[in-house]
Coordinates of C-alpha atoms and ligand atoms in Angstrom, one line a residue:
X50 CA 62.5 -51.2 -41.2
X51 CA 63.0 -47.9 -39.8
X52 CA 60.7 -46.3 -42.3
X53 CA 58.2 -49.2 -41.8
X54 CA 58.4 -48.5 -38.0
X55 CA 57.8 -44.8 -38.6
X56 CA 54.7 -45.6 -40.8
X57 CA 53.2 -47.9 -38.2
X58 CA 53.7 -45.3 -35.4
X59 CA 52.2 -42.7 -37.6
X60 CA 49.2 -44.9 -38.2
X61 CA 48.8 -45.6 -34.6
X62 CA 49.2 -41.8 -33.9
X63 CA 46.4 -41.1 -36.4
X64 CA 44.0 -43.9 -35.1
X65 CA 44.6 -42.5 -31.5
X66 CA 43.9 -38.9 -32.4
X67 CA 40.8 -40.1 -34.3
X68 CA 39.5 -42.2 -31.2
X69 CA 40.7 -39.3 -28.9
X70 CA 38.5 -36.8 -31.0
X71 CA 35.5 -39.5 -31.2
X72 CA 35.8 -39.8 -27.2
X73 CA 35.8 -36.1 -26.7
X74 CA 33.0 -35.5 -28.8
X75 CA 30.9 -38.2 -26.9
X76 CA 32.4 -37.0 -23.6
X77 CA 30.0 -37.0 -20.8
X78 CA 28.9 -33.7 -19.4
X79 CA 29.8 -33.8 -15.9
X80 CA 27.6 -31.8 -13.5
X81 CA 28.7 -30.4 -10.3
X82 CA 26.4 -31.7 -7.2
X83 CA 26.9 -30.2 -3.9
X84 CA 25.9 -32.1 -0.7
X85 CA 26.0 -30.7 3.0
X86 CA 26.5 -34.2 4.7
X87 CA 29.2 -36.8 4.4
X88 CA 29.4 -39.9 2.7
X89 CA 27.2 -42.5 4.2
X90 CA 24.4 -39.9 4.7
X91 CA 20.9 -40.0 3.1
X92 CA 21.9 -37.1 0.8
X93 CA 25.1 -39.3 -0.4
X94 CA 22.8 -42.4 -0.9
X95 CA 20.4 -40.3 -2.9
X96 CA 23.3 -38.4 -4.9
X97 CA 24.8 -41.7 -6.1
X98 CA 21.4 -43.2 -7.2
X99 CA 20.7 -39.9 -9.1
X100 CA 24.1 -40.2 -11.0
X101 CA 23.6 -43.9 -11.7
X102 CA 20.3 -43.1 -13.2
X103 CA 21.2 -40.1 -15.1
X104 CA 24.0 -42.1 -16.7
X105 CA 21.6 -44.8 -17.5
X106 CA 18.9 -42.7 -18.9
X107 CA 21.2 -40.6 -21.3
X108 CA 23.6 -43.7 -22.4
X109 CA 26.5 -42.1 -20.3
X110 CA 26.3 -38.7 -21.8
X111 CA 25.7 -37.0 -18.7
X112 CA 26.9 -37.7 -15.4
X113 CA 27.5 -35.8 -12.1
X114 CA 30.2 -35.7 -9.5
X115 CA 29.3 -35.4 -5.6
X116 CA 31.1 -32.8 -3.6
X117 CA 30.2 -33.9 -0.1
X118 CA 30.5 -32.4 3.3
X119 CA 29.9 -28.7 2.2
X120 CA 33.0 -28.5 0.0
X121 CA 31.2 -26.3 -2.2
X122 CA 30.1 -23.9 0.5
X123 CA 27.4 -23.9 3.3
X124 CA 23.9 -25.2 2.1
X125 CA 22.4 -22.0 2.0
X126 CA 25.2 -20.7 -0.1
X127 CA 24.7 -23.5 -2.6
X128 CA 21.1 -22.1 -3.2
X129 CA 22.4 -18.9 -4.3
X130 CA 25.0 -20.3 -6.4
X131 CA 22.5 -22.5 -8.2
X132 CA 20.0 -19.7 -8.7
X133 CA 22.8 -17.7 -10.2
X134 CA 23.7 -20.8 -12.4
X135 CA 27.4 -21.0 -11.3
X136 CA 26.5 -24.4 -9.6
X137 CA 24.4 -27.3 -11.4
X138 CA 22.7 -29.0 -8.4
X139 CA 22.7 -29.3 -4.6
X140 CA 21.4 -31.7 -2.2
X141 CA 20.3 -30.0 1.0
X142 CA 17.9 -30.0 4.0
X143 CA 14.5 -28.3 3.2
X144 CA 15.1 -26.0 6.0
X145 CA 18.0 -24.3 4.4
X146 CA 15.9 -23.6 1.1
X147 CA 13.2 -21.9 3.3
X148 CA 15.0 -18.6 3.4
X149 CA 14.9 -18.2 -0.4
X150 CA 11.6 -19.6 -1.1
X151 CA 9.4 -19.1 2.3
X152 CA 6.5 -21.3 1.3
X153 CA 8.6 -24.5 1.6
X154 CA 8.5 -23.7 5.2
X155 CA 5.3 -25.8 5.3
X156 CA 7.7 -28.7 5.6
X157 CA 9.5 -27.4 8.7
X158 CA 6.5 -26.3 10.7
X159 CA 6.9 -28.2 13.7
X160 CA 4.9 -31.4 14.4
X161 CA 3.0 -31.4 10.8
X162 CA 4.7 -34.5 9.1
X163 CA 4.7 -37.5 11.3
X164 CA 6.3 -40.2 9.1
X165 CA 8.0 -41.3 6.2
X166 CA 4.5 -42.1 4.5
X167 CA 3.3 -38.6 5.1
X168 CA 6.5 -36.9 3.9
X169 CA 6.2 -39.0 0.7
X170 CA 2.7 -38.2 0.3
X171 CA 3.1 -34.5 0.3
X172 CA 6.5 -34.3 -1.4
X173 CA 5.3 -36.3 -4.3
X174 CA 1.5 -34.9 -4.6
X175 CA 0.0 -31.6 -5.4
X176 CA 1.8 -29.7 -2.4
X177 CA 5.1 -30.8 -3.7
X178 CA 4.3 -30.0 -7.3
X179 CA 3.3 -26.5 -5.9
X180 CA 6.7 -26.1 -4.1
X181 CA 8.5 -27.0 -7.2
X182 CA 7.0 -24.1 -9.1
X183 CA 7.5 -21.6 -6.1
X184 CA 11.1 -22.4 -5.8
X185 CA 11.8 -21.7 -9.5
X186 CA 9.8 -18.5 -9.3
X187 CA 11.5 -17.4 -6.0
X188 CA 15.0 -18.7 -6.0
X189 CA 15.8 -19.7 -9.8
X190 CA 16.2 -23.4 -8.8
X191 CA 14.0 -26.3 -9.6
X192 CA 13.5 -29.4 -7.2
X193 CA 14.0 -32.4 -9.1
X194 CA 13.9 -35.2 -6.4
X195 CA 13.3 -35.7 -2.5
X196 CA 15.6 -37.4 -0.1
X197 CA 14.1 -38.5 3.1
X198 CA 16.1 -38.6 6.3
X199 CA 13.9 -39.2 9.3
X200 CA 13.1 -37.1 12.4
X201 CA 15.3 -34.5 13.7
X202 CA 16.6 -35.6 17.1
X203 CA 18.0 -33.4 19.6
X204 CA 21.6 -34.2 20.6
X205 CA 23.9 -32.4 23.3
X206 CA 27.2 -33.0 25.1
X207 CA 26.0 -31.9 28.6
X208 CA 23.1 -33.7 30.0
X209 CA 20.0 -35.8 29.3
X210 CA 17.0 -33.7 28.2
X211 CA 13.4 -34.6 28.9
X212 CA 11.6 -31.4 29.7
X213 CA 11.7 -28.0 28.4
X214 CA 13.3 -26.9 31.8
X215 CA 16.2 -29.4 31.0
X216 CA 16.4 -27.7 27.3
X217 CA 17.1 -24.2 28.9
X218 CA 20.3 -25.6 30.4
X219 CA 22.1 -26.1 26.9
X220 CA 23.0 -23.9 23.9
X221 CA 21.7 -25.5 20.7
X222 CA 22.8 -24.6 17.3
X223 CA 19.8 -24.1 14.9
X224 CA 19.7 -23.8 11.1
X225 CA 19.2 -20.1 10.0
X226 CA 15.6 -20.7 9.6
X227 CA 13.1 -18.4 11.3
X228 CA 10.4 -21.2 12.0
X229 CA 13.0 -23.5 13.7
X230 CA 14.6 -20.5 15.5
X231 CA 11.0 -19.5 16.8
X232 CA 10.3 -23.1 17.6
X233 CA 13.2 -23.3 20.1
X234 CA 12.0 -19.8 21.6
X235 CA 8.5 -21.3 22.2
X236 CA 10.2 -24.0 24.0
X237 CA 12.2 -21.5 26.1
X238 CA 15.3 -22.7 24.7
X239 CA 18.5 -20.8 23.8
X240 CA 19.0 -21.2 19.9
X241 CA 21.9 -20.0 18.0
X242 CA 21.7 -19.8 14.3
X243 CA 24.5 -21.1 12.4
X244 CA 25.4 -22.5 9.0
X245 CA 25.4 -26.3 8.8
X246 CA 29.1 -26.3 7.5
X247 CA 30.3 -24.8 10.8
X248 CA 28.2 -27.1 13.1
X249 CA 30.6 -29.8 13.9
X250 CA 33.6 -27.5 14.6
X251 CA 31.2 -25.5 16.9
X252 CA 30.1 -28.7 18.8
X253 CA 33.6 -29.8 19.1
X254 CA 34.9 -26.4 20.5
X255 CA 32.0 -26.0 22.9
X256 CA 30.7 -22.8 21.3
X257 CA 27.2 -24.5 21.3
X258 CA 26.3 -27.6 23.3
X259 CA 23.9 -29.2 21.0
X260 CA 21.9 -29.5 17.7
X261 CA 19.3 -31.5 15.7
X262 CA 19.5 -33.6 12.9
X263 CA 18.3 -37.3 12.1
X264 CA 20.1 -40.3 13.4
X265 CA 21.4 -41.1 9.7
X266 CA 23.0 -37.7 9.8
X267 CA 24.2 -37.6 13.2
X268 CA 26.0 -41.0 12.3
X269 CA 27.2 -40.0 8.8
X270 CA 28.9 -36.6 10.5
X271 CA 30.4 -38.3 13.3
X272 CA 28.5 -36.3 15.9
X273 CA 28.9 -39.3 18.4
X274 CA 32.4 -38.2 18.7
X275 CA 31.4 -34.7 20.2
X276 CA 27.7 -35.5 21.4
X277 CA 26.6 -38.0 24.2
X278 CA 22.8 -37.3 24.8
X279 CA 20.0 -37.7 22.4
X280 CA 16.4 -36.6 23.1
X281 CA 13.9 -38.4 20.8
X282 CA 11.8 -35.7 19.7
X283 CA 9.9 -35.9 16.4
X284 CA 9.2 -32.1 15.6
X285 CA 10.7 -32.2 11.9
X286 CA 10.8 -35.0 9.7
X287 CA 13.7 -34.0 7.6
X288 CA 13.3 -33.7 3.8
X289 CA 16.3 -32.9 1.6
X290 CA 15.4 -32.0 -2.0
X291 CA 17.8 -32.0 -4.9
X292 CA 17.6 -28.7 -6.5
X293 CA 18.9 -27.8 -10.0
X294 CA 20.0 -24.6 -11.3
X295 CA 16.8 -23.4 -13.3
X296 CA 19.1 -22.0 -16.0
X297 CA 21.0 -25.0 -16.4
X298 CA 17.8 -26.9 -16.5
X299 CA 16.0 -24.7 -19.4
X300 CA 19.4 -25.1 -21.3
X301 CA 18.7 -28.9 -21.7
X302 CA 16.6 -30.5 -24.3
X303 CA 13.3 -32.1 -23.5
X304 CA 14.9 -35.5 -23.7
X305 CA 17.7 -34.5 -21.1
X306 CA 15.1 -32.8 -19.0
X307 CA 13.1 -35.9 -18.7
X308 CA 16.2 -38.0 -17.9
X309 CA 16.9 -35.7 -15.1
X310 CA 13.2 -35.8 -13.8
X311 CA 13.2 -39.6 -14.0
X312 CA 16.6 -40.0 -12.6
X313 CA 15.4 -37.8 -9.5
X314 CA 12.0 -39.7 -9.1
X315 CA 14.3 -43.0 -9.1
X316 CA 16.7 -41.5 -6.3
X317 CA 13.6 -40.5 -4.4
X318 CA 12.2 -44.0 -4.2
X319 CA 15.7 -45.3 -3.3
X320 CA 15.9 -42.8 -0.4
X321 CA 12.7 -43.9 1.2
X322 CA 14.0 -47.5 0.9
X323 CA 17.4 -46.5 2.3
X324 CA 15.9 -44.8 5.3
X325 CA 13.7 -47.8 6.1
X326 CA 16.6 -50.3 5.7
X327 CA 19.3 -48.3 7.7
X328 CA 17.7 -45.9 10.4
X329 CA 17.1 -48.4 13.3
X330 CA 20.3 -50.1 12.6
X331 CA 22.1 -46.7 12.5
X332 CA 20.3 -45.7 16.0
X333 CA 21.5 -48.9 17.6
X334 CA 25.1 -48.4 16.5
X335 CA 24.9 -45.0 18.1
X336 CA 23.7 -46.6 21.4
X337 CA 26.8 -49.1 20.9
X338 CA 29.2 -46.2 20.4
X339 CA 27.9 -44.7 23.6
X340 CA 25.1 -42.3 22.9
X341 CA 22.4 -42.1 25.5
X342 CA 18.8 -41.9 24.2
X343 CA 16.0 -40.5 26.2
X344 CA 12.4 -39.8 25.3
X345 CA 10.9 -36.6 25.9
X346 CA 8.8 -36.2 29.1
X347 CA 4.8 -36.7 28.8
X348 CA 4.9 -38.2 25.3
X349 CA 6.5 -34.9 24.2
X350 CA 3.1 -33.1 25.1
X351 CA 4.5 -29.7 26.5
X352 CA 6.9 -29.6 23.4
X353 CA 4.0 -30.1 20.9
X354 CA 1.6 -27.5 22.6
X355 CA 4.1 -24.9 22.9
X356 CA 5.5 -25.2 19.3
X357 CA 2.1 -25.7 17.6
X358 CA 0.3 -22.8 19.5
X359 CA 3.1 -20.4 19.2
X360 CA 4.8 -21.1 15.9
X361 CA 2.0 -22.2 13.6
X362 CA 0.1 -18.7 13.8
X363 CA 3.1 -16.8 13.5
X364 CA 4.2 -18.4 10.2
X365 CA 0.8 -18.6 8.3
X366 CA 1.7 -15.7 6.2
X367 CA 5.3 -17.0 5.2
X368 CA 4.0 -20.3 4.1
X369 CA 1.2 -18.6 2.0
X370 CA -1.6 -18.4 4.4
X371 CA -3.4 -20.5 6.9
X372 CA -5.0 -22.3 4.0
X373 CA -2.0 -23.8 3.1
X374 CA -1.6 -25.6 6.4
X375 CA -5.2 -26.7 6.2
X376 CA -4.9 -28.2 2.9
X377 CA -1.8 -30.2 4.1
X378 CA -3.6 -31.3 7.5
X379 CA -6.6 -32.5 5.3
X380 CA -4.5 -34.4 3.2
X381 CA -3.0 -35.9 6.2
X382 CA -6.6 -36.7 7.4
X383 CA -6.2 -34.5 10.7
X384 CA -8.2 -31.7 12.1
X385 CA -7.9 -28.3 10.4
X386 CA -6.9 -25.1 12.5
Ligands
MLT447 C1 20.9 -28.4 9.0 O1 20.9 -28.9 10.2 O2 21.4 -27.2 8.7 C2 20.7 -29.5 7.9 O3 19.6 -30.1 8.4 C3 21.9 -30.2 7.6 C4 21.6 -31.3 6.5 O4 21.8 -31.1 5.6 O5 21.7 -32.6 7.0

């Protein structure tokens, strides 16, 4: 009996080892995906869809784990890490890619993109395709999808801000992005460049009074707990690409590369749907939580004039020449400059 038991134990163990070894030879490759924002954000919704689609398109052989809330470093650090090949993917705001590949600055030039439709047209058309090539060359990262988060609105803890004179009363955190810093300077404001990962604490401790980011991000990051006033400016429509380490991408078979690109496209589509379905609800929720929303004075006229006249010409060179801006304006049906 004892002998029989030993045999059956041995058989089960062998079976387990065989199954174990089969499982490990088919084990999923689990890529690390960094995200600067918290759960509930556009980045998170995009990332979940990307992973779902990646698994579906590779029969579960490839997956990804999301590390949200800057767990893997500040957004700008993740560009460097992905460029070096020590990080697989990152989802981050386009403004944090610009220092490493300046031509993507076209998407942070103030008052260029004026709607979700325009953001989709540019990112998914010839302009987006050119920027994908540029980021590969400049930074060693490949954009494989685009999340859309809505207009970056201005929040602060001190007072309602309607005019550029009001803006001078507050210190505003801005990303380390020359175009955005110059925009605040053109407005006569007090920009303090700071990494995204440090922003909540800086707001909480009163190191800065305000910041700008879309409603969806303000909500996901719980900024309503440290900010009261919102100014409904529309200077930048926030675009958040999924970047992939080019060296990791090039190490894949053509089939896996195709699966990555297709998963990125599906997540891009989902992101637009997520924004459309949730932005108004989230804005209302922020009002219910006590945030006070005001519109900029005179239909934002002075804000627009100051930013476009001072900042556009200053950054023609960094975005690749005035022609690049004119191509975008033509595509959007606007007058060239
Ligand atoms: C920033 O303000 O640095 C980014 O827009 C934050 C984000 O990724 O949402």
